[in-house]
Amino acid sequence: MSDPSEPVPGLKQRKVFKIIVLGDSGVGKTCLTFRFCEGQFLDKSEATIGVDFRERTIRISNEDIKLQLWDTAGQERFRKSMVQHYYRNVHAVVIVYDVTKPETFHSIASWMQEVESHGLLGSPRVLVGNKCDCGTPESRLATSYAQRLADKYGMPLFETSALLDSECDNVESIFMTLAHKLYSKQPLRVVSVEGERGPRLVTLPRQKRSNTSTDSCLCS
Amino acid sequence: MESHNPDGETGDKCDINGDCSPISNKDTVSFNHTKNIDDISTPSELKFDEDFEFEDPDVTEKRNELERCLKNPDLINLEQWQNFAKSKAGLISDEYRRQIWPLLVGVTEDEMTDPPSLDDLSKHSEYHQVVMDVNRSLKRFPPGIPYEQRVALQDQLTVLILRVIMKYPHLKYYQGYHDVAITLLLVCGERASFPLLCRLSYGPGAPLAPFMQATLQPTQHLLNYVFPVIRRADDRLADCLDKAGVGTMFALPWYLTWFGHSLNRYADVVRLYDYFLCAPPLFPVYVTAALVLHRAPDVLQCDCDMAMMHCLLSRLPDDLPFEDILVTAKKLYEENDPTDLEAEVNALEKREEEQRKLDQERMKRRQAGRVAPRGGGWLGALPAALRRPAGRRAALALTAALFAIYVYYRPELFRNREDSPDL
Ligand SMILES: Nc1nc2c(ncn2[C@@H]2O[C@H](COP(=O)(O)OP(=O)(O)O)[C@@H](O)[C@H]2O)c(=O)[nH]1
Ligand SMILES: [Mg+2]
């Protein structure tokens, strides 16, 4: 943990945005957070026991922001007691489902309940359908169907894959969307982030391709 | 009533271990295999390439003694096996472990039965969760293990877990149980690991039993013993952990898996299992305390921030001196019997309960506050920076003015959001 950009005492402290990642076991929460923080697919992912933590520093409007990602265990028994503690001071929420497993999509309602019970309905949230590299278009959950639910909950939808390198920018935009949203909600600050309006148009600092469309899958 | 299903496959599943140990740099011991009750999956021949530079003379002597004892195991009593397992270097090698682990928990040969086939078990409600976790357990296998052999072992692992939870339906599978199961499986093979895992999971004093209840409440309670143990040994360290509010989550995988999930070196894992198999059920918590105490210098230097502290503690370095840590843990246990700590744990839990209530109230107010003017969620960013003590002054200086204005407009929201102890 020898981060060279660690804040030097006396110099300006970096902002920290804390994002919690929720969703059923096996949908790819660990792989997604790893992809974002390490830039690659985690090929030996392990079951998450309790809560894992990853972070990455990003830059918005010439300011370094630390994104803390809290990767939680999907198994119900972990949520009931221990994970509670880690909801404290969460700023934003990512809910993940697996586009090839409808049951993980149907759990979203209960995840939303959980989000609500922690008073996070007012925080920026995004819905992520992962593993869009898997299966055939027919076997995957239809985007329109997912979009309807996303609209109902008032959260932007992303479909992506933690596996595909070609989706890297897309994973990036999930977390950058939240970061921009949190950033823009800061008080008394002139924010001029290009493309900030609307989650699908976020301009990414590290974007390699210019035509990333966030709601269509580039795979299969 | 064991379900027998000697499926024809088991034979060749397990005879494939020839290739996986390119270099066996442990001394090859001429070893009497007549007591070998588990020829089906000769797992000890799986080799986790360990650098084996030189052997401590004490360990060599112990090795010789162990071999002597294993020639006439009936003459050795439990206490003697326990002494081997606990003292320096533990049981040294998996060849010894696979014979001695069953003895440590009192498993007999006739309890070691052939497993049913995977098909018979696939209807169990936990089947999918177990398979999912087993499929993600690649890291736990010896590097370079042939694909077929790994898949065969993973099937054995799934069967092993399901067999236990089917035998004891009130026990609930938890993520992490598979890490314990795989350690037993790799060392003892599928036949012996079943009664072993049963013994660890069920019965009075079974160390894994508290983890398999309907909720993790009992686990959390037991894990809380770590704080009074640390406090009694190092007040300053305990204050530091307290202040950061790091909780016990960093140690949850350690406890639930007996460190199997969290340590990279296989040799460390099996060494700890040697000890845990004959220690009191709460002993891993004392090892946790000893480990945190060992890392005190790092902890004291760390930002007093929950996330940073969690991050620091949860990642274990590869070069931990476990022999020393075990000695410390034993001493801590002797000096601080769990019964002496009960009152402190109860007080701690009471404080946590109060904090939880406060959090809930705070949240309700936060929700109420949100309803008034729209879009109040942004405030998170500001206190987050302020909460970081290292930057507290700087951040305060920078934002005091903005803050004053904000608080003027939305005082109630600010109070809801900030983690001030006086609320
Ligand atoms: N094909 C595919 N597999 C994935 C993807 N993301 C994760 N996985 C796999 O799905 C399994 C579960 O992923 P993990 O991140 O551990 O899920 P979690 O329980 O939500 O943290 C692992 O075996 C991953 O390799 C993806 O985008 N595509
Ligand atoms: Mg995970």
Tab-separated table of N, CA, C and O in Angstrom, chain A residues 99-102 131-145 159 216-220:
chain	number	residue	atom	x	y	z
A	99	VAL	N	-26.906	-10.914	-16.111
A	99	VAL	CA	-27.881	-10.892	-17.210
A	99	VAL	C	-28.282	-12.301	-17.660
A	99	VAL	O	-29.283	-12.479	-18.344
A	100	THR	N	-27.510	-13.297	-17.265
A	100	THR	CA	-27.851	-14.664	-17.663
A	100	THR	C	-28.624	-15.397	-16.570
A	100	THR	O	-28.980	-16.550	-16.733
A	101	LYS	N	-28.843	-14.724	-15.431
A	101	LYS	CA	-29.544	-15.389	-14.325
A	101	LYS	C	-30.701	-14.517	-13.842
A	101	LYS	O	-30.520	-13.658	-12.977
A	102	PRO	N	-31.892	-14.778	-14.379
A	102	PRO	CA	-33.047	-13.933	-14.046
A	102	PRO	C	-33.284	-13.809	-12.551
A	102	PRO	O	-33.680	-12.756	-12.064
A	131	LYS	N	-21.960	-9.690	-17.044
A	131	LYS	CA	-21.740	-10.927	-17.805
A	131	LYS	C	-22.445	-10.904	-19.145
A	131	LYS	O	-22.918	-11.939	-19.613
A	132	CYS	N	-22.520	-9.753	-19.777
A	132	CYS	CA	-23.208	-9.709	-21.057
A	132	CYS	C	-22.390	-10.368	-22.155
A	132	CYS	O	-22.807	-10.430	-23.298
A	133	ASP	N	-21.216	-10.885	-21.797
A	133	ASP	CA	-20.464	-11.688	-22.764
A	133	ASP	C	-20.977	-13.124	-22.811
A	133	ASP	O	-20.634	-13.888	-23.702
A	134	CYS	N	-21.798	-13.479	-21.833
A	134	CYS	CA	-22.237	-14.875	-21.701
A	134	CYS	C	-23.522	-15.139	-22.464
A	134	CYS	O	-24.382	-14.278	-22.559
A	135	GLY	N	-23.662	-16.341	-22.949
A	135	GLY	CA	-24.923	-16.788	-23.530
A	135	GLY	C	-25.246	-16.124	-24.854
A	135	GLY	O	-24.428	-15.418	-25.445
A	136	THR	N	-26.453	-16.367	-25.311
A	136	THR	CA	-26.918	-15.794	-26.572
A	136	THR	C	-27.811	-14.605	-26.252
A	136	THR	O	-28.299	-14.486	-25.134
A	137	PRO	N	-28.047	-13.721	-27.217
A	137	PRO	CA	-28.930	-12.578	-26.958
A	137	PRO	C	-30.286	-13.033	-26.422
A	137	PRO	O	-30.870	-12.361	-25.573
A	138	GLU	N	-30.757	-14.192	-26.894
A	138	GLU	CA	-32.074	-14.663	-26.432
A	138	GLU	C	-32.012	-15.125	-24.981
A	138	GLU	O	-32.982	-15.014	-24.243
A	139	SER	N	-30.878	-15.697	-24.601
A	139	SER	CA	-30.796	-16.247	-23.248
A	139	SER	C	-30.511	-15.163	-22.220
A	139	SER	O	-30.625	-15.396	-21.019
A	140	ARG	N	-30.116	-13.991	-22.687
A	140	ARG	CA	-29.841	-12.927	-21.724
A	140	ARG	C	-31.111	-12.127	-21.435
A	140	ARG	O	-31.995	-12.017	-22.271
A	141	LEU	N	-31.130	-11.593	-20.258
A	141	LEU	CA	-32.271	-10.772	-19.884
A	141	LEU	C	-32.356	-9.550	-20.810
A	141	LEU	O	-31.361	-8.867	-21.021
A	142	ALA	N	-33.567	-9.312	-21.347
A	142	ALA	CA	-33.715	-8.228	-22.322
A	142	ALA	C	-33.409	-6.873	-21.691
A	142	ALA	O	-33.831	-6.587	-20.573
A	143	THR	N	-32.690	-6.066	-22.435
A	143	THR	CA	-32.334	-4.739	-21.943
A	143	THR	C	-33.576	-3.909	-21.639
A	143	THR	O	-33.633	-3.208	-20.618
A	144	SER	N	-34.579	-4.042	-22.513
A	144	SER	CA	-35.776	-3.213	-22.329
A	144	SER	C	-36.458	-3.541	-21.003
A	144	SER	O	-36.981	-2.672	-20.315
A	145	TYR	N	-36.429	-4.817	-20.674
A	145	TYR	CA	-37.032	-5.277	-19.439
A	145	TYR	C	-36.286	-4.688	-18.236
A	145	TYR	O	-36.896	-4.149	-17.301
A	159	GLU	N	-25.199	-2.150	-18.910
A	159	GLU	CA	-24.959	-3.572	-19.147
A	159	GLU	C	-23.510	-3.704	-19.555
A	159	GLU	O	-23.023	-2.960	-20.404
A	216	SER	N	-25.362	-0.749	-24.666
A	216	SER	CA	-25.404	-1.872	-25.582
A	216	SER	C	-24.143	-2.683	-25.388
A	216	SER	O	-23.098	-2.151	-25.057
A	217	CYS	N	-24.274	-3.961	-25.579
A	217	CYS	CA	-23.125	-4.801	-25.348
A	217	CYS	C	-22.327	-4.972	-26.606
A	217	CYS	O	-22.855	-5.189	-27.669
A	218	LEU	N	-21.042	-4.905	-26.443
A	218	LEU	CA	-20.187	-5.044	-27.615
A	218	LEU	C	-19.883	-6.505	-27.882
A	218	LEU	O	-19.218	-6.859	-28.821
A	219	CYS	N	-20.373	-7.322	-26.956
A	219	CYS	CA	-19.996	-8.724	-27.069
A	219	CYS	C	-21.042	-9.519	-27.825
A	219	CYS	O	-22.188	-9.151	-27.872
A	220	SER	N	-20.650	-10.603	-28.321
A	220	SER	CA	-21.396	-11.591	-29.101
A	220	SER	C	-22.265	-11.025	-30.199
A	220	SER	O	-23.007	-10.125	-30.071
